[in-house]
Coordinates of C-alpha atoms and ligand atoms in Angstrom, one line a residue:
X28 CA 0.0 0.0 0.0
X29 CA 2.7 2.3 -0.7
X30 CA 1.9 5.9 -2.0
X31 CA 4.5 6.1 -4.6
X32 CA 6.0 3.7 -7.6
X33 CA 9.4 4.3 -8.0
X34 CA 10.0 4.0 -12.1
X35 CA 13.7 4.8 -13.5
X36 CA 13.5 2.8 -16.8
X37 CA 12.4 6.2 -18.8
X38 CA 9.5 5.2 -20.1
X39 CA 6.9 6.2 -18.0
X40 CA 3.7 5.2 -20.0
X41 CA 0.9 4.5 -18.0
X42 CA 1.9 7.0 -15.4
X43 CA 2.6 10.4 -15.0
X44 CA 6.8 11.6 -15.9
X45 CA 8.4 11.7 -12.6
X46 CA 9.4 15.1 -13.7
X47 CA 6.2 16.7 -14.1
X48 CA 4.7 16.2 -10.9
X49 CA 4.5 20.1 -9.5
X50 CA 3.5 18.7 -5.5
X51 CA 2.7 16.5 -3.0
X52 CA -0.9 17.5 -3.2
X53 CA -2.3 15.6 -6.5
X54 CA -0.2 12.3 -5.5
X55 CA -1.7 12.0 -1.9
X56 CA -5.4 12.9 -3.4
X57 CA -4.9 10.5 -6.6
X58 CA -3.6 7.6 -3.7
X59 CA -6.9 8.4 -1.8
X60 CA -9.5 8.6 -4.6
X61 CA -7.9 5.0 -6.2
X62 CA -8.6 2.8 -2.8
X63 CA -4.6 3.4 -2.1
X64 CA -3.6 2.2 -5.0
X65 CA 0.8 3.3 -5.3
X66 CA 0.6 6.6 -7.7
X67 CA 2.9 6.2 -10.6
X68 CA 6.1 7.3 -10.9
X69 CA 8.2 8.7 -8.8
X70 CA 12.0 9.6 -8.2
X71 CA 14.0 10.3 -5.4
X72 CA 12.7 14.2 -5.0
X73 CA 9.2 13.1 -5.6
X74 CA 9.2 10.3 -2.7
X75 CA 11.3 13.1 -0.6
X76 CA 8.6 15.6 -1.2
X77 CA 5.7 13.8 -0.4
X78 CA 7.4 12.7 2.8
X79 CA 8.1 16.6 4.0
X80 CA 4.5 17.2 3.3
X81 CA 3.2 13.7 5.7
X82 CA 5.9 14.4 8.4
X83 CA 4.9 18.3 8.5
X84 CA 1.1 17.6 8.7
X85 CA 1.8 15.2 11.4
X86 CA 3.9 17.7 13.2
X87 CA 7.5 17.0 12.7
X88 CA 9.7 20.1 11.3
X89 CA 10.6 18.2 7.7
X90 CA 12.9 19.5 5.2
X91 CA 14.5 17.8 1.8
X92 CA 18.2 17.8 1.2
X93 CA 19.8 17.2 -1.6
X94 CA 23.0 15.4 -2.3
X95 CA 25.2 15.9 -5.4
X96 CA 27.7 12.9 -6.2
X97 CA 25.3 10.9 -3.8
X98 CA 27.3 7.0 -4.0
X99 CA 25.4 4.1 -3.8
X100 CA 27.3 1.3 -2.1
X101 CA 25.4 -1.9 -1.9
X102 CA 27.3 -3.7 -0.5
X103 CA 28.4 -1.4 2.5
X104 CA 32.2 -1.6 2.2
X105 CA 31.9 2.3 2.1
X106 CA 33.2 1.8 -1.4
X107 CA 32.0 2.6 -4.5
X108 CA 33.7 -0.2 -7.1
X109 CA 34.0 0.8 -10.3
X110 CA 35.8 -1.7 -13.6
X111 CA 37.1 -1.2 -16.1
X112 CA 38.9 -4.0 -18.5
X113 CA 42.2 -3.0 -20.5
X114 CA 40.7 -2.0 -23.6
X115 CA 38.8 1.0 -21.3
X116 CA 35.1 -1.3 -21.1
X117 CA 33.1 -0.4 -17.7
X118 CA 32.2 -3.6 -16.4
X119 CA 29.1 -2.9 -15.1
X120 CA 28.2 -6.8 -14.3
X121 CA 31.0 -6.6 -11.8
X122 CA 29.2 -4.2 -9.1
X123 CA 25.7 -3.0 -8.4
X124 CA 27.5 -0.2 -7.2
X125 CA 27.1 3.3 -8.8
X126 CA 27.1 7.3 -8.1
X127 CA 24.1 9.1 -8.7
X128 CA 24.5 13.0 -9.9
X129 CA 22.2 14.2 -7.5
X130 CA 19.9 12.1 -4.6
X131 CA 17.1 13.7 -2.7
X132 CA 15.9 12.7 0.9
X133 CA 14.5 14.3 3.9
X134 CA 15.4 15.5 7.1
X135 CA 12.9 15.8 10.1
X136 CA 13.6 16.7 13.5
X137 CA 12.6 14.6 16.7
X138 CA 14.7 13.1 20.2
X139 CA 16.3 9.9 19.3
X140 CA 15.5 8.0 23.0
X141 CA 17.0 5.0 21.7
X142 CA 20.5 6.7 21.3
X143 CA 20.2 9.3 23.6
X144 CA 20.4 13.1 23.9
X145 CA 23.7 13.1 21.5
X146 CA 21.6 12.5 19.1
X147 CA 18.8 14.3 19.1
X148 CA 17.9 16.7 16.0
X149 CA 18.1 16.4 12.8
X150 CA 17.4 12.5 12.0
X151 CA 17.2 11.2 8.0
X152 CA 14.8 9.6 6.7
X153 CA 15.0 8.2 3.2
X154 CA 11.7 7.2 1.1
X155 CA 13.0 6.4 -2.3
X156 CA 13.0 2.7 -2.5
X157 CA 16.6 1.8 -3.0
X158 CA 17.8 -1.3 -0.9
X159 CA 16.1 -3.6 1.6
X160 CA 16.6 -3.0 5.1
X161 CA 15.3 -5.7 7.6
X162 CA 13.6 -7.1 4.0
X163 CA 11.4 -3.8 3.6
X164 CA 12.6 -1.0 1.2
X165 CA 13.0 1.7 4.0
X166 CA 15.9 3.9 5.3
X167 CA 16.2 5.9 8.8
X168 CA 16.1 7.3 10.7
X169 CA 19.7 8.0 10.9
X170 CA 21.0 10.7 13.2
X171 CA 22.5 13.3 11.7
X172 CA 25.5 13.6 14.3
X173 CA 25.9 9.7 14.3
X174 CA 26.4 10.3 10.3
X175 CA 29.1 13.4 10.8
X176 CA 30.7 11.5 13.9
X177 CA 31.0 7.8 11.9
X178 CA 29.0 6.3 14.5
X179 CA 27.5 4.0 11.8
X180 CA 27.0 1.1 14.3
X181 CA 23.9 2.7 15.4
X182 CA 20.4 2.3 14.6
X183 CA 19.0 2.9 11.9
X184 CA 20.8 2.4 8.2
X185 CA 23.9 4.6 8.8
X186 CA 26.8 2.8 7.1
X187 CA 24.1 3.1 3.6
X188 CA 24.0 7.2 4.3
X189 CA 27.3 7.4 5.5
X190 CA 28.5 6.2 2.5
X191 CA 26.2 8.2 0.1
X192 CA 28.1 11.0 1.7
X193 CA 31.6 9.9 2.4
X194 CA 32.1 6.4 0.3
X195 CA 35.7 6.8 -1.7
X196 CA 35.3 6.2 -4.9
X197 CA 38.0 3.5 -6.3
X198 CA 38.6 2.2 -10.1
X199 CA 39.7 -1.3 -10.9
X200 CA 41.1 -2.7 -13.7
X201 CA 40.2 -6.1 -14.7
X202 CA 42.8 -8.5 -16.1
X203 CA 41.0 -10.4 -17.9
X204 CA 43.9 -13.8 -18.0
X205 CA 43.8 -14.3 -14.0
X206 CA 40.2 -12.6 -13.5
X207 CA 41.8 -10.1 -10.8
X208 CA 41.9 -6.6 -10.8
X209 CA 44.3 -3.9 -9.9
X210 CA 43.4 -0.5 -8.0
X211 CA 44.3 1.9 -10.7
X212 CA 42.9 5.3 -8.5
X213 CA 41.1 6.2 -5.5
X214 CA 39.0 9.4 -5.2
X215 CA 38.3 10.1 -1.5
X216 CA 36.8 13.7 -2.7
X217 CA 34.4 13.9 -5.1
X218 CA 31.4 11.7 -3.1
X219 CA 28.7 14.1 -1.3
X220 CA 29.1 17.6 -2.7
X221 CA 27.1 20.4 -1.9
X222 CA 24.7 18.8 0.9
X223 CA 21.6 21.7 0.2
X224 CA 18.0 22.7 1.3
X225 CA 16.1 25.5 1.0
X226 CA 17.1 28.3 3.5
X227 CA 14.3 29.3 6.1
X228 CA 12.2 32.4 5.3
X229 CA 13.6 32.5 1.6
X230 CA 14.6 30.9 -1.6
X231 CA 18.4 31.1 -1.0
X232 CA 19.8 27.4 -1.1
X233 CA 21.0 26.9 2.7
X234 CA 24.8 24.6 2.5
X235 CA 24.7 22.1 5.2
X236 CA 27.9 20.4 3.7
X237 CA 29.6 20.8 7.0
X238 CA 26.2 19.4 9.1
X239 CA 27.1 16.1 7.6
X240 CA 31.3 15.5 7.4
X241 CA 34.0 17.1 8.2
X242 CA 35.9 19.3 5.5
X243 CA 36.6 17.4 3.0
X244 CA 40.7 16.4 3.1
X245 CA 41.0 17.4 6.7
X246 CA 42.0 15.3 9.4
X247 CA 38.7 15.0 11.2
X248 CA 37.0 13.5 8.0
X249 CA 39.9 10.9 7.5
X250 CA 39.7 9.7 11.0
X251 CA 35.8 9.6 10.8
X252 CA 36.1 7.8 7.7
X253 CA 38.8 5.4 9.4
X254 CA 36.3 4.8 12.7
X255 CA 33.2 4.7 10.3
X256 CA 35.6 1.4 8.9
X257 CA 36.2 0.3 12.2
X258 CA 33.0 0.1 13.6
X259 CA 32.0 -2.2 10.4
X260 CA 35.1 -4.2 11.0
X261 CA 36.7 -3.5 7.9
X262 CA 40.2 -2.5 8.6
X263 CA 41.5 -5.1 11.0
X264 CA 40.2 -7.8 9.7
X265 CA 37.3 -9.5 7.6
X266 CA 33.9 -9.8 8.8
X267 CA 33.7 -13.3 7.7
X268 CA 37.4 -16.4 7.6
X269 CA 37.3 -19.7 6.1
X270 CA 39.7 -22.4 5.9
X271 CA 39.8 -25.5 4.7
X272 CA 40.5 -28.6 6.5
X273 CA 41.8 -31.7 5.2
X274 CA 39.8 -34.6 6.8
X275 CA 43.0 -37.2 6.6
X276 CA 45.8 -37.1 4.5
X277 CA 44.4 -37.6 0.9
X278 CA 45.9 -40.2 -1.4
X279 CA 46.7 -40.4 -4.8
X280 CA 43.4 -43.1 -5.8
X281 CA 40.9 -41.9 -3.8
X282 CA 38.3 -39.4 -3.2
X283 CA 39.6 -35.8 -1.7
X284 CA 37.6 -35.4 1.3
X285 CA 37.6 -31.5 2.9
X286 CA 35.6 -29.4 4.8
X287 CA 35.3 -25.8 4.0
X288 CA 34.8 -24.0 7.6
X289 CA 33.3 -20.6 7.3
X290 CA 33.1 -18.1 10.5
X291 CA 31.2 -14.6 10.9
X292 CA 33.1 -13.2 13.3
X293 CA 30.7 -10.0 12.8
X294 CA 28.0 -9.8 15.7
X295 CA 25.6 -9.4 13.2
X296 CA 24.0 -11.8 10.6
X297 CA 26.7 -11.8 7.3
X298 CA 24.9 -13.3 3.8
X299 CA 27.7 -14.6 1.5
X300 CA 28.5 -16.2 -1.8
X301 CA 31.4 -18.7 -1.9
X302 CA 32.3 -19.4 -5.0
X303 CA 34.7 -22.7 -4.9
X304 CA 36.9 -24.2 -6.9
X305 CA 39.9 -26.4 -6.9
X306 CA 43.1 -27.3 -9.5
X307 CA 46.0 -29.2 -9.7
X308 CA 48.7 -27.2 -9.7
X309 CA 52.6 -27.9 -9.8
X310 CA 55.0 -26.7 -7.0
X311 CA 55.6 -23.4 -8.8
X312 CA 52.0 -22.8 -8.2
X313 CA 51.6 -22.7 -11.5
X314 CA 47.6 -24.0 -12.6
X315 CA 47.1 -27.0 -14.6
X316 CA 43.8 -27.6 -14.8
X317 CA 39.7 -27.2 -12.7
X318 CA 38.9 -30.2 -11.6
X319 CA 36.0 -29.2 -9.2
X320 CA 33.9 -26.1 -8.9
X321 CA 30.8 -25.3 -7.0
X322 CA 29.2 -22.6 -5.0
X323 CA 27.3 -21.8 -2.0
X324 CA 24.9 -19.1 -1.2
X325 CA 24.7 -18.6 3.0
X326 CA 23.6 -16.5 5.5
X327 CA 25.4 -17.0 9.1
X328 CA 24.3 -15.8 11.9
X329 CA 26.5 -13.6 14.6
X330 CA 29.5 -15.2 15.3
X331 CA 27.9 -18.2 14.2
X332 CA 30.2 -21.0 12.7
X333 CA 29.2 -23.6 10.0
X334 CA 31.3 -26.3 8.0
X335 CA 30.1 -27.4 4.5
X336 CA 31.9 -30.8 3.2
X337 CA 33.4 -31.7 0.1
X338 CA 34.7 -34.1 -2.4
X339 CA 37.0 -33.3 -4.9
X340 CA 36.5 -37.6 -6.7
X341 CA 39.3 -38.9 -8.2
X342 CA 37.5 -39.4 -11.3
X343 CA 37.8 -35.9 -12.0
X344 CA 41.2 -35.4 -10.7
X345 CA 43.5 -38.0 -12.2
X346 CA 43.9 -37.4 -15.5
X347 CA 45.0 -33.8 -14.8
X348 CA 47.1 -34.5 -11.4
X349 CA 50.8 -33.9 -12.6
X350 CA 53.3 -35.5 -10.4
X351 CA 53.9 -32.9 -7.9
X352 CA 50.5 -34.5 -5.7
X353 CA 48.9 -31.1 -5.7
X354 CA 45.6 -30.1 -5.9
X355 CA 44.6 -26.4 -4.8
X356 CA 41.2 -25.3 -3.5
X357 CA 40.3 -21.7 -3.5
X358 CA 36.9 -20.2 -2.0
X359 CA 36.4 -16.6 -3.1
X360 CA 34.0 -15.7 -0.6
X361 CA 31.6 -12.3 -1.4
X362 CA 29.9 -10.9 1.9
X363 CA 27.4 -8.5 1.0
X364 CA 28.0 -6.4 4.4
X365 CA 31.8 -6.4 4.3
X366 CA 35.0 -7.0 3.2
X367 CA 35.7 -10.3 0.8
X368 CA 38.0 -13.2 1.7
X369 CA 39.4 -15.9 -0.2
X370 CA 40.9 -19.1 1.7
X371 CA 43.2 -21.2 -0.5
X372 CA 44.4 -24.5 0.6
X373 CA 47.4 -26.3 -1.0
X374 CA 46.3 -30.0 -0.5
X375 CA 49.4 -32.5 -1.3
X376 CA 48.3 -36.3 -2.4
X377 CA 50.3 -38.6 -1.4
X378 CA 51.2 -41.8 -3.2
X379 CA 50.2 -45.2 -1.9
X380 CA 53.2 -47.0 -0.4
X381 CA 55.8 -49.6 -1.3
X382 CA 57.4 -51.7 1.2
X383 CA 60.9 -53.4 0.8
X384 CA 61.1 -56.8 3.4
X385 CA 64.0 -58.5 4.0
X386 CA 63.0 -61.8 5.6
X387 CA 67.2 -62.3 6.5
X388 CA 70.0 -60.4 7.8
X389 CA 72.2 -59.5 5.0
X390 CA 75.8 -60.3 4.8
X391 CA 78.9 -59.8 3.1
X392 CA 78.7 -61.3 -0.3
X393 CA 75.6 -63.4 0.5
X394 CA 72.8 -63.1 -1.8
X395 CA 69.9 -61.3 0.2
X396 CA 65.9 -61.8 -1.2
X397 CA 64.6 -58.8 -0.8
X398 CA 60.2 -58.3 -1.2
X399 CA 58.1 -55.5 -2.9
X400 CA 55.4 -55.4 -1.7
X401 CA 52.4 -53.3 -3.1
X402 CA 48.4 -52.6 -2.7
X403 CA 46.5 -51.2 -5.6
X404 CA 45.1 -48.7 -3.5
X405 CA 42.1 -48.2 -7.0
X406 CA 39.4 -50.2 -7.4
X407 CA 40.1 -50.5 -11.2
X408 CA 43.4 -52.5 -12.2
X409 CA 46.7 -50.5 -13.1
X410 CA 48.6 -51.5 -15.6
X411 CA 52.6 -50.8 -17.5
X412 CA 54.2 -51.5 -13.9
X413 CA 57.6 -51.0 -13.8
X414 CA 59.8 -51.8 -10.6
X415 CA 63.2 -50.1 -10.8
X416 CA 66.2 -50.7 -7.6
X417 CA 69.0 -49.5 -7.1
X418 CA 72.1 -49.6 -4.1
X419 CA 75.6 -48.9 -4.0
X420 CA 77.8 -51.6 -2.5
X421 CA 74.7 -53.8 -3.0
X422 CA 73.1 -53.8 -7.0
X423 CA 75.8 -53.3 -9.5
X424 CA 73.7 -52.4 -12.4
X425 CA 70.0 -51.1 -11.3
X426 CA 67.4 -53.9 -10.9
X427 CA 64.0 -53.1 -14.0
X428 CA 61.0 -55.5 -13.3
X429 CA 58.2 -55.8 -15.5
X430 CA 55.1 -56.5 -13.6
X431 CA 51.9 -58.0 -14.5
X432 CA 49.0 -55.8 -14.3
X433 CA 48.1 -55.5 -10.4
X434 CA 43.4 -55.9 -10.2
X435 CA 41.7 -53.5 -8.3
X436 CA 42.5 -53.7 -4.3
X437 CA 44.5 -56.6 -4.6
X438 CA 48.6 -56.9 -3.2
X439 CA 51.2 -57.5 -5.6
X440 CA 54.4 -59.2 -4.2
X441 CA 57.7 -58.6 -6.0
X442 CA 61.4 -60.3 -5.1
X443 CA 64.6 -59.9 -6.3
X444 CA 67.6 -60.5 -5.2
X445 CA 70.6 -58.1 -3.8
X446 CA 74.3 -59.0 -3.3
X447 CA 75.8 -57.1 -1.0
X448 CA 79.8 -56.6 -1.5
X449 CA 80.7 -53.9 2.0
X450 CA 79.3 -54.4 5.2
X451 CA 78.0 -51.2 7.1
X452 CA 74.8 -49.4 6.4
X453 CA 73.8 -49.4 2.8
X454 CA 71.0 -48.2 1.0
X455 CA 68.1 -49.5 -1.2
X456 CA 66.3 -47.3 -3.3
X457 CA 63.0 -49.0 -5.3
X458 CA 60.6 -46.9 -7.7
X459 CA 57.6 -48.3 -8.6
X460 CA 55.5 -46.9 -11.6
X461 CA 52.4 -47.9 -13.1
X462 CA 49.8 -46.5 -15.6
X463 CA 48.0 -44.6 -12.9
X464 CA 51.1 -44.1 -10.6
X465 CA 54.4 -42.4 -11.4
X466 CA 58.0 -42.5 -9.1
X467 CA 56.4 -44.3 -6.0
X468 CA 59.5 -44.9 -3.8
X469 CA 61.0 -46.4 -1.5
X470 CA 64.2 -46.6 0.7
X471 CA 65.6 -48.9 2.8
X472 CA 68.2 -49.2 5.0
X473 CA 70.5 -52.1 5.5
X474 CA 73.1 -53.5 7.8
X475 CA 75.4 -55.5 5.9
X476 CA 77.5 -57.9 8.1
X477 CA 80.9 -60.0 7.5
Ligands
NAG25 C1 6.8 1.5 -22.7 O1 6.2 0.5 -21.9 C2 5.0 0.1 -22.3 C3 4.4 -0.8 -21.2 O2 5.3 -1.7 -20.7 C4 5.2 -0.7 -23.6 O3 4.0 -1.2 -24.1 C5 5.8 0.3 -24.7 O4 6.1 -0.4 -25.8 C6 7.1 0.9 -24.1 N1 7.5 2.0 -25.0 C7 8.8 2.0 -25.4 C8 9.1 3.2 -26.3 O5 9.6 1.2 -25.1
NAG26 C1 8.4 1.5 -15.6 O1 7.4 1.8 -16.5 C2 7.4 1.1 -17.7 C3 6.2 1.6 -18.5 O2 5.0 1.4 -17.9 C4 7.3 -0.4 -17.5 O3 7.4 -1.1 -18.7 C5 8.4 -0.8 -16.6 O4 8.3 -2.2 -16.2 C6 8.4 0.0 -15.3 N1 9.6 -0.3 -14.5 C7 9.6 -0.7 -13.3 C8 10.9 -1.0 -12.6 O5 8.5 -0.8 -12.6
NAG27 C1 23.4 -7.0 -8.5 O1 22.1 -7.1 -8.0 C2 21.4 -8.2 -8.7 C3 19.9 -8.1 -8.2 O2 19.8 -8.0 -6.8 C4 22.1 -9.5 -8.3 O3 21.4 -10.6 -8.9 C5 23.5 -9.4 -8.7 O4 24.2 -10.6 -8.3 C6 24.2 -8.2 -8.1 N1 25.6 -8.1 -8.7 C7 26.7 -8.0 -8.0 C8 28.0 -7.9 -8.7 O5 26.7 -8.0 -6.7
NAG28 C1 50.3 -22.7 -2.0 O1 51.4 -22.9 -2.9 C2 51.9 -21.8 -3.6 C3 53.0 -22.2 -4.4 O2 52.7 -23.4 -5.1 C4 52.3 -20.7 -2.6 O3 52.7 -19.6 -3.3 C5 51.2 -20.4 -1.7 O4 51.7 -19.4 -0.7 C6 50.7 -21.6 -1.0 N1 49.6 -21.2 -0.2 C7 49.3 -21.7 1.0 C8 48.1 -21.2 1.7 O5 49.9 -22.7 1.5
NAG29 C1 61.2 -44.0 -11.6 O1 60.6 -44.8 -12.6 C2 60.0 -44.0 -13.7 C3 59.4 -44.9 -14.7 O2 60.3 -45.9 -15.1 C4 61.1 -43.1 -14.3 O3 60.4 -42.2 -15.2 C5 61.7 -42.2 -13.2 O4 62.7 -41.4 -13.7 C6 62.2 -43.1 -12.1 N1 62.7 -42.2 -11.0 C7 63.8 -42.3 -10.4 C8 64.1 -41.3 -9.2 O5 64.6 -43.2 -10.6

């Protein structure tokens, strides 16, 4: 039952041209006479001007302000985001984030007993429909002082006025090979210029500029800017960490099992996106290949903590694992009230093992049987196995085994035979290798005796 449709598409058939409204008067009789039907259209000075007109016939002084270079941020980071590609695009799928020439709201004047006295006065109140607060498109009352002090942890909507007033404006440049971006400038001036309203007793435009920041560059309005940050926990750290965590060590063969954990350390509610993905990757950090992706869309709770589990399969990850073991999962996690975080987890496979068993002791030019042993850790059968040994003062040319193809899960036994020609402690080095396996080693150490 709202008085007023809000309509910025430009066309405005159907309705009358936000423009050529001329007061408050026909809108309110029209809502009346049409069972409270919402009068269409209306923008930003049209909602504010029908809302002086309501507050001043219910008694509260009312006036409208205006705000040139009035930002937008959506996503209360007291930003406003702007991208750009290489070639000079604006990416304007990247942010829902914009400046507006020129935003109209009101002012009305009442005791703020839920803040106290401090904040008494002026308090805005914002009736163009622009984001949701507590689900309902509404904004306010926001002290005026809480606004010029940075006090934006109190009630009701600061951080969104705040920033229409005091939000830096920063450009980005996409690269488009990596998908990150680059701050190319930062503009902590030209947001909120000219704060106006009509001057009491004449037509004169009133400046109240100075009602609502400090002066612009001076060290009052940095350190309001820098609290304003603090209070929404966006210097010292991010409203919401993640990591992952690696169930047991993964092996090469079977399923990657992990848990991304994700804690609002905010002592409000924090709604997120977490986009996740993971790739194997060699040591240089270098990616080969996706091998998973998925994303979540959450909302938790203050301080609440919540763990999401998943599997990375080893379908999808062997062809592409190189032999380096590594698989990297990234979450790049977007929290609509704060600052992002990403949480990156190197995860290192290892191989399944091969044993060497020596049933005897060894000794001094005694041959020595020496036992591979193996499990097929798969459940599908490897083939092209290969067992290569070597060991000074023991092998004089390096042992190469051709084994038969090992069946899913079973236990492959290999011997060969060693001769050692010094006593002391000598070493045996094995490398298995299989269709599905590469370099699997293992050493051993020997005591060779007279
Ligand atoms: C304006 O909107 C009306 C109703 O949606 C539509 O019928 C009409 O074609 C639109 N006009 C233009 C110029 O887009
Ligand atoms: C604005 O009005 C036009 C014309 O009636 C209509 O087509 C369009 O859907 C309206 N836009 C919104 C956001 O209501
Ligand atoms: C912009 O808003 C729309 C509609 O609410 C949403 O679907 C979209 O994800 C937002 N885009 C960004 C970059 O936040
Ligand atoms: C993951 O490994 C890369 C190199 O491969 C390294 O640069 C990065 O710091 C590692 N990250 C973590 C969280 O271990
Ligand atoms: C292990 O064996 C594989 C396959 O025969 C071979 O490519 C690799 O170089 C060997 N590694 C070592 C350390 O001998």
């Amino acid at each position: 039952k709202g008085v007023l449709m809000g309509n910025w598409s430009g066309n405005y058939s159907g309705g009358e041209n936000p423009g050529s409204w001329s007061g408050s008067v026909k809108i309110l009789q029209q809502w009346k006479s049409s069972g409270f039907r919402p009068v269409r259209y209306g923008q930003c000075w049209v909602f504010a001007g029908v809302l002086t007109t309501v507050l001043r016939c219910l008694g509260f002084p009312a006036r409208m302000i205006t705000n040139f270079n009035s930002a937008h941020d959506t996503n209360t980071n007291l930003r406003v985001d702007k991208y750009y590609s290489p070639d000079g695009s604006y990416l304007e799928y990247r942010t829902n984030d914009s400046v507006w020439n020129f935003h109209v709201w009101n002012e009305a004047w009442f005791t703020r007993s839920d803040l106290g006295a401090k904040y008494n006065g002026w308090q805005i109140l914002d009736a163009t429909p622009q984001e949701l607060s507590s689900n309902i498109f509404q904004c306010g009352p926001a002290s005026l002082v809480a606004i010029k002090e940075g006090d934006v942890d109190l009630g009701y909507d600061c951080p969104f006025v705040f920033a229409e007033v005091n939000a830096d404006e920063v450009t980005w440049i996409l690269d488009k090979d990596t998908q990150s971006v680059k701050k190319a400038a930062t503009d902590i001036r030209s947001v909120g210029k000219y704060l106006s309203t009509k001057a009491v007793g004449s037509f004169a435009r009133l400046d109240v500029t100075d009602a609502y920041k400090y002066s612009e560059g001076s060290s009052e309005e940095r350190e309001t800017f820098q609290k304003a940050r603090d209070k929404l926990n966006m210097n010292l750290m991010p409203r919401v960490t993640g990591k992952f965590e690696v169930k047991s060590r993964p092996e090469v063969g079977q399923d990657v099992e992990l848990v991304l954990q994700l804690t609002n350390l905010a002592s409000a509610a924090s709604t997120l996106t977490a986009n996740m993905n993971a790739w194997t990757i060699v040591y240089t950090g270098k990616p080969i290949r996706e091998v998973w992706k998925d994303s979540l869309a959450l909302t938790l709770g203050p301080q609440e903590e919540k763990a999401f589990p998943i599997k990375i399969s080893y379908a999808d990850y062997q062809k592409h694992l190189t032999t380096d073991n590594v698989i990297r999962a990234t979450a790049v996690c977007q929290v609509k009230e704060g600052a992002d975080t990403v949480v990156l987890k190197n995860i290192s496979l290892e191989n399944p093992t091969v044993t060497l068993k020596m049933p005897n002791q060894a000794k001094v030019g005694e041959v020595l049987k020496v036992e591979m042993v193996f499990t097929n850790p798969l459940a599908e059968e490897i083939s092209s196995c290969l067992l290569l040994a070597e060991g000074s003062d023991l092998l004089q040319d390096e042992i190469r085994k051709e084994v038969p193809p090992v069946k899913g899960k079973e236990t492959v036994r290999v011997c060969f035979e060693v001769t050692p020609k010094k006593k002391g402690a000598k070493q045996l080095l094995a490398n298995f290798s299989c269709d599905k396996f590469k370099d699997i080693k293992a050493f051993q150490v020997i005591t060779v005796v007279d």
